[in-house]
mmCIF file of C-alpha atoms and ligand atoms in Angstrom:
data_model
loop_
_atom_site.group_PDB
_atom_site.id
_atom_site.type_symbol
_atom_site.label_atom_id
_atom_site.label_comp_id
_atom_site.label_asym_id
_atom_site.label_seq_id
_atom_site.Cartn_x
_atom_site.Cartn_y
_atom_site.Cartn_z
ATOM 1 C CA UNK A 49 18.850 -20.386 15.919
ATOM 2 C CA UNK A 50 19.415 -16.944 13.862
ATOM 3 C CA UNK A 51 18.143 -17.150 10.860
ATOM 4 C CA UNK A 52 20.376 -14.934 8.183
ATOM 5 C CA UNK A 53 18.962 -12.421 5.656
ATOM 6 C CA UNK A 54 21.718 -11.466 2.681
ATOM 7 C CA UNK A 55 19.508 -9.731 0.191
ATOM 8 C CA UNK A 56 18.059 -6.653 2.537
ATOM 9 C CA UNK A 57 21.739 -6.246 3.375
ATOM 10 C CA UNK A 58 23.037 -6.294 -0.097
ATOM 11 C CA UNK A 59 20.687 -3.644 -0.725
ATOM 12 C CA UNK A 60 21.402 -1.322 2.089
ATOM 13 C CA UNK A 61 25.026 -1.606 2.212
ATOM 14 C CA UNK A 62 25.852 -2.823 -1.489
ATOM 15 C CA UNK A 63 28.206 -5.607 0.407
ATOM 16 C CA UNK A 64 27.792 -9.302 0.761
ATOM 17 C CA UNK A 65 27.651 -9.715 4.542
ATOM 18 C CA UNK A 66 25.308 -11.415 6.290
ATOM 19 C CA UNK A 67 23.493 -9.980 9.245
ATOM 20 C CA UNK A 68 20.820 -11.510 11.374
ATOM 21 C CA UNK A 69 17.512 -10.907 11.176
ATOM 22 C CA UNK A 70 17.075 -8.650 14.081
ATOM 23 C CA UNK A 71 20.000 -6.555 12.650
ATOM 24 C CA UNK A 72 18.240 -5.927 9.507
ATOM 25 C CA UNK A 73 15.271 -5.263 11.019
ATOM 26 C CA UNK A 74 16.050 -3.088 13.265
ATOM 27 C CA UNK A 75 17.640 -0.829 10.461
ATOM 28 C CA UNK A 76 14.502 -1.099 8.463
ATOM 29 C CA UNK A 77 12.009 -0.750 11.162
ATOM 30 C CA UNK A 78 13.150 2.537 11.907
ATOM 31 C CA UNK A 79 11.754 5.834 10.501
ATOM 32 C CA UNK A 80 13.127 7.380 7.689
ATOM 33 C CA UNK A 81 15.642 10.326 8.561
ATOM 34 C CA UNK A 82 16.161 12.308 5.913
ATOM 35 C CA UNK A 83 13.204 15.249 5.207
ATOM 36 C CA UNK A 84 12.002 13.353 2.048
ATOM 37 C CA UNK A 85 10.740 15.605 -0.757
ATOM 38 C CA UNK A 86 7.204 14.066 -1.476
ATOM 39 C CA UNK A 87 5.838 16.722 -4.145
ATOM 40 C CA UNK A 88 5.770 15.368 -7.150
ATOM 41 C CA UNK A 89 4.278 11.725 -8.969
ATOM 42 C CA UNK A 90 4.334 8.663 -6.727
ATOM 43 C CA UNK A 91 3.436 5.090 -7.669
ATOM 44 C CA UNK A 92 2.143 2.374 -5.546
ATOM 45 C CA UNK A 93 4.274 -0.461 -5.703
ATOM 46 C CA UNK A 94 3.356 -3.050 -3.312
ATOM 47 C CA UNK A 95 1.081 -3.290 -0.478
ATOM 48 C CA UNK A 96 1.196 -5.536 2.911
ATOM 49 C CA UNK A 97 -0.759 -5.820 6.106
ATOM 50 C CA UNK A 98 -1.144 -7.494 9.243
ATOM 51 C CA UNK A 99 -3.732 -9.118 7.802
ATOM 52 C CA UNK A 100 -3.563 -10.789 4.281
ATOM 53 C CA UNK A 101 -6.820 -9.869 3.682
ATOM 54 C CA UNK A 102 -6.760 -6.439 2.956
ATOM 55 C CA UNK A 103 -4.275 -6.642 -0.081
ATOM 56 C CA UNK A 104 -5.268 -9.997 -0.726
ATOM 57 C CA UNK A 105 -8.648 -8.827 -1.826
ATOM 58 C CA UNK A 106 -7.522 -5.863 -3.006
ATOM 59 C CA UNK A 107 -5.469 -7.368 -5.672
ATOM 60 C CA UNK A 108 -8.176 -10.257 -6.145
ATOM 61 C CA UNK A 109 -11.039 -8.079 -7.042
ATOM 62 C CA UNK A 110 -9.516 -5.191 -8.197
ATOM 63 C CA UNK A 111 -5.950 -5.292 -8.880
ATOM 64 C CA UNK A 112 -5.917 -1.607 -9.014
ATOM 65 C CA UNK A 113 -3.357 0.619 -10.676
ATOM 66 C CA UNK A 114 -2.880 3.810 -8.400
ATOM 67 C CA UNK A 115 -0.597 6.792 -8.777
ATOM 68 C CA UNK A 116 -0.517 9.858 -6.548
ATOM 69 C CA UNK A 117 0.719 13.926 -7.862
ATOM 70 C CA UNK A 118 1.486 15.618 -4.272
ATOM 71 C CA UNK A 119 1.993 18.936 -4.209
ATOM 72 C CA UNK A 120 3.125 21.518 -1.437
ATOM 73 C CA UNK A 121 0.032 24.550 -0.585
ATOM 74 C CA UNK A 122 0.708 27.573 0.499
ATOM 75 C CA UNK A 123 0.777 26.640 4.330
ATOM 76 C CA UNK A 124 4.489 25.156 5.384
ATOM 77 C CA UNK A 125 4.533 21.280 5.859
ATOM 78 C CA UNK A 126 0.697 20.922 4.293
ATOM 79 C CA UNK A 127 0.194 18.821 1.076
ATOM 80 C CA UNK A 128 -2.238 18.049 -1.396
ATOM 81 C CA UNK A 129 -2.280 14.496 -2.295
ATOM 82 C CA UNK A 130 -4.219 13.383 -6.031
ATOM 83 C CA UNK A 131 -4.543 10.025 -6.715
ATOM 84 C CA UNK A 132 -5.871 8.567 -9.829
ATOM 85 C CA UNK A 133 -7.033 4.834 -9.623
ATOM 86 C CA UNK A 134 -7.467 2.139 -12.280
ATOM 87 C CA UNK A 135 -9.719 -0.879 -12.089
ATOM 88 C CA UNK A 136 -10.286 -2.747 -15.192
ATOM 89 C CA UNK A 137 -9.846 0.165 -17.517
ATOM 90 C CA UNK A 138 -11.784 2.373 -15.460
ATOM 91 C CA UNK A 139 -10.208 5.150 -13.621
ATOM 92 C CA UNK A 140 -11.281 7.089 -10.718
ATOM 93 C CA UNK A 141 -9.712 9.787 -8.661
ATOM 94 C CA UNK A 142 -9.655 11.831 -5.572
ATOM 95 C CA UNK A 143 -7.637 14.632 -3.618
ATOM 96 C CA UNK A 144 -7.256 15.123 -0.123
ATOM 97 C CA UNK A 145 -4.771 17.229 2.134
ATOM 98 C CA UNK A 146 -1.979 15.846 4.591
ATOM 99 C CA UNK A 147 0.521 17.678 7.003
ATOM 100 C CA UNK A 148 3.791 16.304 7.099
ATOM 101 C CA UNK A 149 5.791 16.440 10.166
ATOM 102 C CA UNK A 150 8.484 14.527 11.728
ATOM 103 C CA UNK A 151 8.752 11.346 9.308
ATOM 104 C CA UNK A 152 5.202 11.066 9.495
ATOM 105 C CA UNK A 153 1.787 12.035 7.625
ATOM 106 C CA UNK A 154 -1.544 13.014 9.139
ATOM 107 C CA UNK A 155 -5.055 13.973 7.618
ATOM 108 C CA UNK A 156 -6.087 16.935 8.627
ATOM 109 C CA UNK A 157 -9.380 19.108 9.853
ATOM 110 C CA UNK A 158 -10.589 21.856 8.145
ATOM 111 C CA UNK A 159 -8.041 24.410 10.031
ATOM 112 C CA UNK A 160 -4.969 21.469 8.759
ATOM 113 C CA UNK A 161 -4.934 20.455 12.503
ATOM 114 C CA UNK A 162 -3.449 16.853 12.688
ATOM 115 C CA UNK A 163 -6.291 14.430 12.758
ATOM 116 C CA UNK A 164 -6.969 10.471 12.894
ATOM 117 C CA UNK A 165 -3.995 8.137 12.651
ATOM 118 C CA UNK A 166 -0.278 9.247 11.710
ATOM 119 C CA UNK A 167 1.451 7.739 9.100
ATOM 120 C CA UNK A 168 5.375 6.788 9.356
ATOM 121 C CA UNK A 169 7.957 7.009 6.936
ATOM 122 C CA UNK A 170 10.198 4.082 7.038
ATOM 123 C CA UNK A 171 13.696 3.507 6.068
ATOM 124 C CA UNK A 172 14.596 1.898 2.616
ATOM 125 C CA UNK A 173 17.145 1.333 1.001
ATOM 126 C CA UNK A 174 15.617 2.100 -2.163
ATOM 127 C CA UNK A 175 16.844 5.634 -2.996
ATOM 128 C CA UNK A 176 13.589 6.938 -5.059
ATOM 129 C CA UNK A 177 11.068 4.959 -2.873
ATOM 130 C CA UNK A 178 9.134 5.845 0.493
ATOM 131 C CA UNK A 179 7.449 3.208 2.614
ATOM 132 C CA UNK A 180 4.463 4.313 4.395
ATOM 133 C CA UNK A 181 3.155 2.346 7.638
ATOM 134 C CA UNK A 182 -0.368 3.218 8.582
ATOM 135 C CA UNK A 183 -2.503 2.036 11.248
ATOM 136 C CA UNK A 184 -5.521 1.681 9.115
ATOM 137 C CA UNK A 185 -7.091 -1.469 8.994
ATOM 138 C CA UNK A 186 -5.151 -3.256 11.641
ATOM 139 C CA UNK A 187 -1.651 -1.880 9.813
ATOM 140 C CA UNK A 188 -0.642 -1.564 6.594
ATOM 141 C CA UNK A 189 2.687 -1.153 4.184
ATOM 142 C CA UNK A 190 2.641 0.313 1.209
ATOM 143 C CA UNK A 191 5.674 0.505 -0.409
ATOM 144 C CA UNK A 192 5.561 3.491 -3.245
ATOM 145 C CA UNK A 193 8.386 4.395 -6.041
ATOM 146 C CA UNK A 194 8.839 7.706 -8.423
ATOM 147 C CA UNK A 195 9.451 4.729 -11.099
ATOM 148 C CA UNK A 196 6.400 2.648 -11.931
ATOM 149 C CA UNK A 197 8.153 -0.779 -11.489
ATOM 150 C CA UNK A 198 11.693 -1.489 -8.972
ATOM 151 C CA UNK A 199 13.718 -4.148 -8.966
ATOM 152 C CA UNK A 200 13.553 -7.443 -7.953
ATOM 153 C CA UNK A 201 16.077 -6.463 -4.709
ATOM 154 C CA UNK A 202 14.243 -3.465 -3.775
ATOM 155 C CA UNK A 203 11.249 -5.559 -3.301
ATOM 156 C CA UNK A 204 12.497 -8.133 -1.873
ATOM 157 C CA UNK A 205 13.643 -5.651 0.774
ATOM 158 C CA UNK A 206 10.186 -4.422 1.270
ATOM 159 C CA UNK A 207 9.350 -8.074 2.070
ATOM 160 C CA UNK A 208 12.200 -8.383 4.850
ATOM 161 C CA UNK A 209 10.214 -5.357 6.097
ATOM 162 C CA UNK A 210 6.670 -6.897 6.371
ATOM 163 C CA UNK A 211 8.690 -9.866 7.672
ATOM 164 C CA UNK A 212 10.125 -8.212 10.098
ATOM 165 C CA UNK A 213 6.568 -7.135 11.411
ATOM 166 C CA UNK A 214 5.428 -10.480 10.831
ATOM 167 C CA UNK A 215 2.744 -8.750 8.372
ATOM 168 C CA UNK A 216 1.516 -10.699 5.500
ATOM 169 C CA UNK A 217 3.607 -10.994 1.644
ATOM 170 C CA UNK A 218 3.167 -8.244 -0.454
ATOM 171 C CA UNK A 219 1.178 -8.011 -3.039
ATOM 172 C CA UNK A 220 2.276 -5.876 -6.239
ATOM 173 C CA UNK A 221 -0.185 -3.712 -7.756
ATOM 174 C CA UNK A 222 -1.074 -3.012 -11.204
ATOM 175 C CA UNK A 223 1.657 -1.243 -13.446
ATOM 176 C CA UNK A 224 -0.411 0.372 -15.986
ATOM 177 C CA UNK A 225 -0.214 3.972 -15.489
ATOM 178 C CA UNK A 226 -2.185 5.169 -18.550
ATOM 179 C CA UNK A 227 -4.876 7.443 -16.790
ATOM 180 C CA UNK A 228 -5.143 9.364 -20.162
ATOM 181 C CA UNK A 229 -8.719 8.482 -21.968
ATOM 182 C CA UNK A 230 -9.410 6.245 -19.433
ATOM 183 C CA UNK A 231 -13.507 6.256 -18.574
ATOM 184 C CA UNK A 232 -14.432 7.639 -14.833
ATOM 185 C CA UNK A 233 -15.910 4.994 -12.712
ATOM 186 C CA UNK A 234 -18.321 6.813 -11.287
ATOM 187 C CA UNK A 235 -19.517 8.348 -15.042
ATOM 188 C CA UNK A 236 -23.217 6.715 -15.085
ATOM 189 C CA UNK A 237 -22.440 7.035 -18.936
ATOM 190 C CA UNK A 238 -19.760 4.299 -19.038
ATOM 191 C CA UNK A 239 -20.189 0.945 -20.973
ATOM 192 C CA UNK A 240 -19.253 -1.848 -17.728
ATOM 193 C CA UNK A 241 -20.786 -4.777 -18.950
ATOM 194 C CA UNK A 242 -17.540 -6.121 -19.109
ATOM 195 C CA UNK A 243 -16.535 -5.647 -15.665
ATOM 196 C CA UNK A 244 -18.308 -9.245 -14.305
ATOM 197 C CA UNK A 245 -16.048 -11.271 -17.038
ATOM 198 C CA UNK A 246 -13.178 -9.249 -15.965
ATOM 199 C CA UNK A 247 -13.841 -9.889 -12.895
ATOM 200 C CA UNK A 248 -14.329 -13.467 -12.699
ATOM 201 C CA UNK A 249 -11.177 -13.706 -14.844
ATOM 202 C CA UNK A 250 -9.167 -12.143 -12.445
ATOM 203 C CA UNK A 251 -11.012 -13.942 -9.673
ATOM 204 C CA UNK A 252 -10.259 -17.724 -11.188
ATOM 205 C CA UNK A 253 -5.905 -16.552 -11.915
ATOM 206 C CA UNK A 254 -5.858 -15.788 -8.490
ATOM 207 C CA UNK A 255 -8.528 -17.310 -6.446
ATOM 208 C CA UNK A 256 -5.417 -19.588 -4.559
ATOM 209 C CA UNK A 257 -4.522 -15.940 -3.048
ATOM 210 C CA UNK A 258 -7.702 -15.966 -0.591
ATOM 211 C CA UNK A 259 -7.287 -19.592 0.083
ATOM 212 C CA UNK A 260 -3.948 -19.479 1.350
ATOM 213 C CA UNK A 261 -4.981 -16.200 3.215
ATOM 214 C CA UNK A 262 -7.841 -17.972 4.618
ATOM 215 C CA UNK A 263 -5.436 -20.877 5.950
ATOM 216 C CA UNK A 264 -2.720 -18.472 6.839
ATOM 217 C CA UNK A 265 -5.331 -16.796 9.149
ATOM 218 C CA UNK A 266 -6.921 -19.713 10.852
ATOM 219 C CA UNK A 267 -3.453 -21.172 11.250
ATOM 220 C CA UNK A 268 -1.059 -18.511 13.038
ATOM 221 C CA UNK A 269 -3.593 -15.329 13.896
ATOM 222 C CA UNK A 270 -6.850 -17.230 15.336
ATOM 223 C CA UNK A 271 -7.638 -14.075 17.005
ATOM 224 C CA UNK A 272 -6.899 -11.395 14.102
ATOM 225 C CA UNK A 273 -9.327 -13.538 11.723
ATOM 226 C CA UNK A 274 -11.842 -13.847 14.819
ATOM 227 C CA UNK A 275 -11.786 -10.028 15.381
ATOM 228 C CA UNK A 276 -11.878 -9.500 11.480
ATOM 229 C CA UNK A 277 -14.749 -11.656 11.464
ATOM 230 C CA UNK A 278 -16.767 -9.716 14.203
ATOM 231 C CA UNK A 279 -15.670 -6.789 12.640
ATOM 232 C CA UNK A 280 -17.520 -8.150 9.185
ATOM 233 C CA UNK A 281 -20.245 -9.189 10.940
ATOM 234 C CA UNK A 282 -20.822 -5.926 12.995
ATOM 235 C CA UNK A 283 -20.982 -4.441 9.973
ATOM 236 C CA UNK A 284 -23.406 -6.179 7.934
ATOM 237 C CA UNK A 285 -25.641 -6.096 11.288
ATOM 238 C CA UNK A 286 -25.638 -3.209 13.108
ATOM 239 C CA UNK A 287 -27.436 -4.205 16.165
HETATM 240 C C1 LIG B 329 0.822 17.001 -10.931
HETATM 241 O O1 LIG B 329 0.378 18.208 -10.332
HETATM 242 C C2 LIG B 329 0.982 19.369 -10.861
HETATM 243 C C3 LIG B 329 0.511 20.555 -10.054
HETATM 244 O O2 LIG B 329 -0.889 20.591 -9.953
HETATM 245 C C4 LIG B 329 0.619 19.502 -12.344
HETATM 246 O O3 LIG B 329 1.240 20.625 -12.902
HETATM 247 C C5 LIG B 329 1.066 18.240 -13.069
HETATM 248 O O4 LIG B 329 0.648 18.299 -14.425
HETATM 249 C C6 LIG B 329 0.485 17.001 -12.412
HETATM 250 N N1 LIG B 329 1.010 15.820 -13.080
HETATM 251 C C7 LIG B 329 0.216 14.839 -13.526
HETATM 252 C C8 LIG B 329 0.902 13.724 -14.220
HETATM 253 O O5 LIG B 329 -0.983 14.844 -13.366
HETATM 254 C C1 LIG B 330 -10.941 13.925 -11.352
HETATM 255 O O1 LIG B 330 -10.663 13.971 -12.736
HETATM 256 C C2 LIG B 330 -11.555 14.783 -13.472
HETATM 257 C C3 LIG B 330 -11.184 14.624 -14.947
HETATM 258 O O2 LIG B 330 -9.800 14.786 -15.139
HETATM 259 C C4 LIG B 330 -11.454 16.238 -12.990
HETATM 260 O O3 LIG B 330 -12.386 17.048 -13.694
HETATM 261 C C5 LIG B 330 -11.742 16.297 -11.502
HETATM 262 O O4 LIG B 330 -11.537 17.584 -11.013
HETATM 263 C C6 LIG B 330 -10.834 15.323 -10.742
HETATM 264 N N1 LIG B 330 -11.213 15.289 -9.344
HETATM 265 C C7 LIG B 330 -10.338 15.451 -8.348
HETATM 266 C C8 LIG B 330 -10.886 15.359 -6.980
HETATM 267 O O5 LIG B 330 -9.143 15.675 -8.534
#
């Protein structure tokens, strides 16, 4: 039986009709065609992944707020990306440098050679958003917007996306964009004795997110949460 999907429809063609799933998905799936114009300030919106875990605890223990200034260098199709992250009051930041090419981003080497995984552009029908698919960590989403919150439909969209994929529900970042006067986290100077209580606070609103991830895992990927786990554990022992 077909399931239908109205909403992602609605907001890529501003009409009521109903398509089916695969439709949709198909649209959205694809890579973005227009040569987007990335300089500028970027917000992360919303994240998803193949597995829930990565946003899950993402927004669990940090619930970060992060916001990215790209601008073009001096070599065609090479980018410098700042981001500025906030955790709990505490901000942190870091730049690297990305060639764009063909709907998709790559880090590159020292002589801006691609290098490591690409990452795609994908079609939305959000007109001031991009959404990024890496491979990173199994696959990720991230859906980012030049405005610091979207609407309800244009994230609901994103979710027909990680549906589509069969990737987990998104989880929204932080919205506070304030980087001004914000203390850096890695300042040995700065007051965090406040950070556990934070923490803890954050962890008991929310601690239902890794339970349902946990369940979601054992239940329908058995063998993503086994390779996570082996993953984990190769990690913590590396013998
Ligand atoms: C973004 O980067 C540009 C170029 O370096 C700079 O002029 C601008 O002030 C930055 N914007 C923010 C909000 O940091
Ligand atoms: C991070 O921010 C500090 C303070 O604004 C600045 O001095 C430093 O250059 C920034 N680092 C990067 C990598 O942009």
């Amino acid at each position: 039986m077909m399931k239908t999907l109205c909403v992602a429809v609605v907001v890529l063609s501003l009409t009521s009709v109903c398509q089916p799933v695969s439709l949709a998905c198909e649209k959205l799936l694809k890579p973005e065609d227009k040569g987007p114009d990335l300089s500028g300030i970027w917000y992360f919106i919303a994240m998803s992944s193949q597995s829930c875990w990565v946003p899950t605890l993402l927004n669990t223990v940090a619930w970060p707020s992060v916001r990215v200034n790209i601008t073009s260098k001096d070599t065609p199709n090479i980018y410098n990306a700042r981001h500025d992250i906030k955790i709990y009051g505490y901000c942190s930041n870091y730049s690297d440098t990305f060639l764009y090419q063909n709907n998709a981003m790559f880090d590159v080497d020292s002589d801006n050679a691609p290098s490591g995984e690409q990452e795609v552009l994908l079609q939305t029908g959000c007109p001031d958003c991009h959404v990024v698919k890496s491979d990173e960590f199994a696959g990720i989403l991230v859906l980012f917007s030049r405005r610091k919150t979207v609407t309800a439909a244009e994230l609901k969209e994103f979710e027909t996306q990680t549906e589509c994929l069969g990737w987990s529900k998104p989880q929204v970042f932080n919205s506070d964009h304030n980087y001004e006067n914000c203390p850096l986290i890695d300042d040995d100077n700065i007051d965090a004795s406040g950070l556990p209580t934070k923490f803890f606070q954050r962890l008991k609103n929310t601690y239902t997110e890794p339970l349902k991830c946990l369940a979601e895992n054992l239940l329908y990927y058995p063998s993503v949460a086994y390779n996570w786990a082996q993953q984990g554990l190769a990690n913590i022992w590396p013998f």
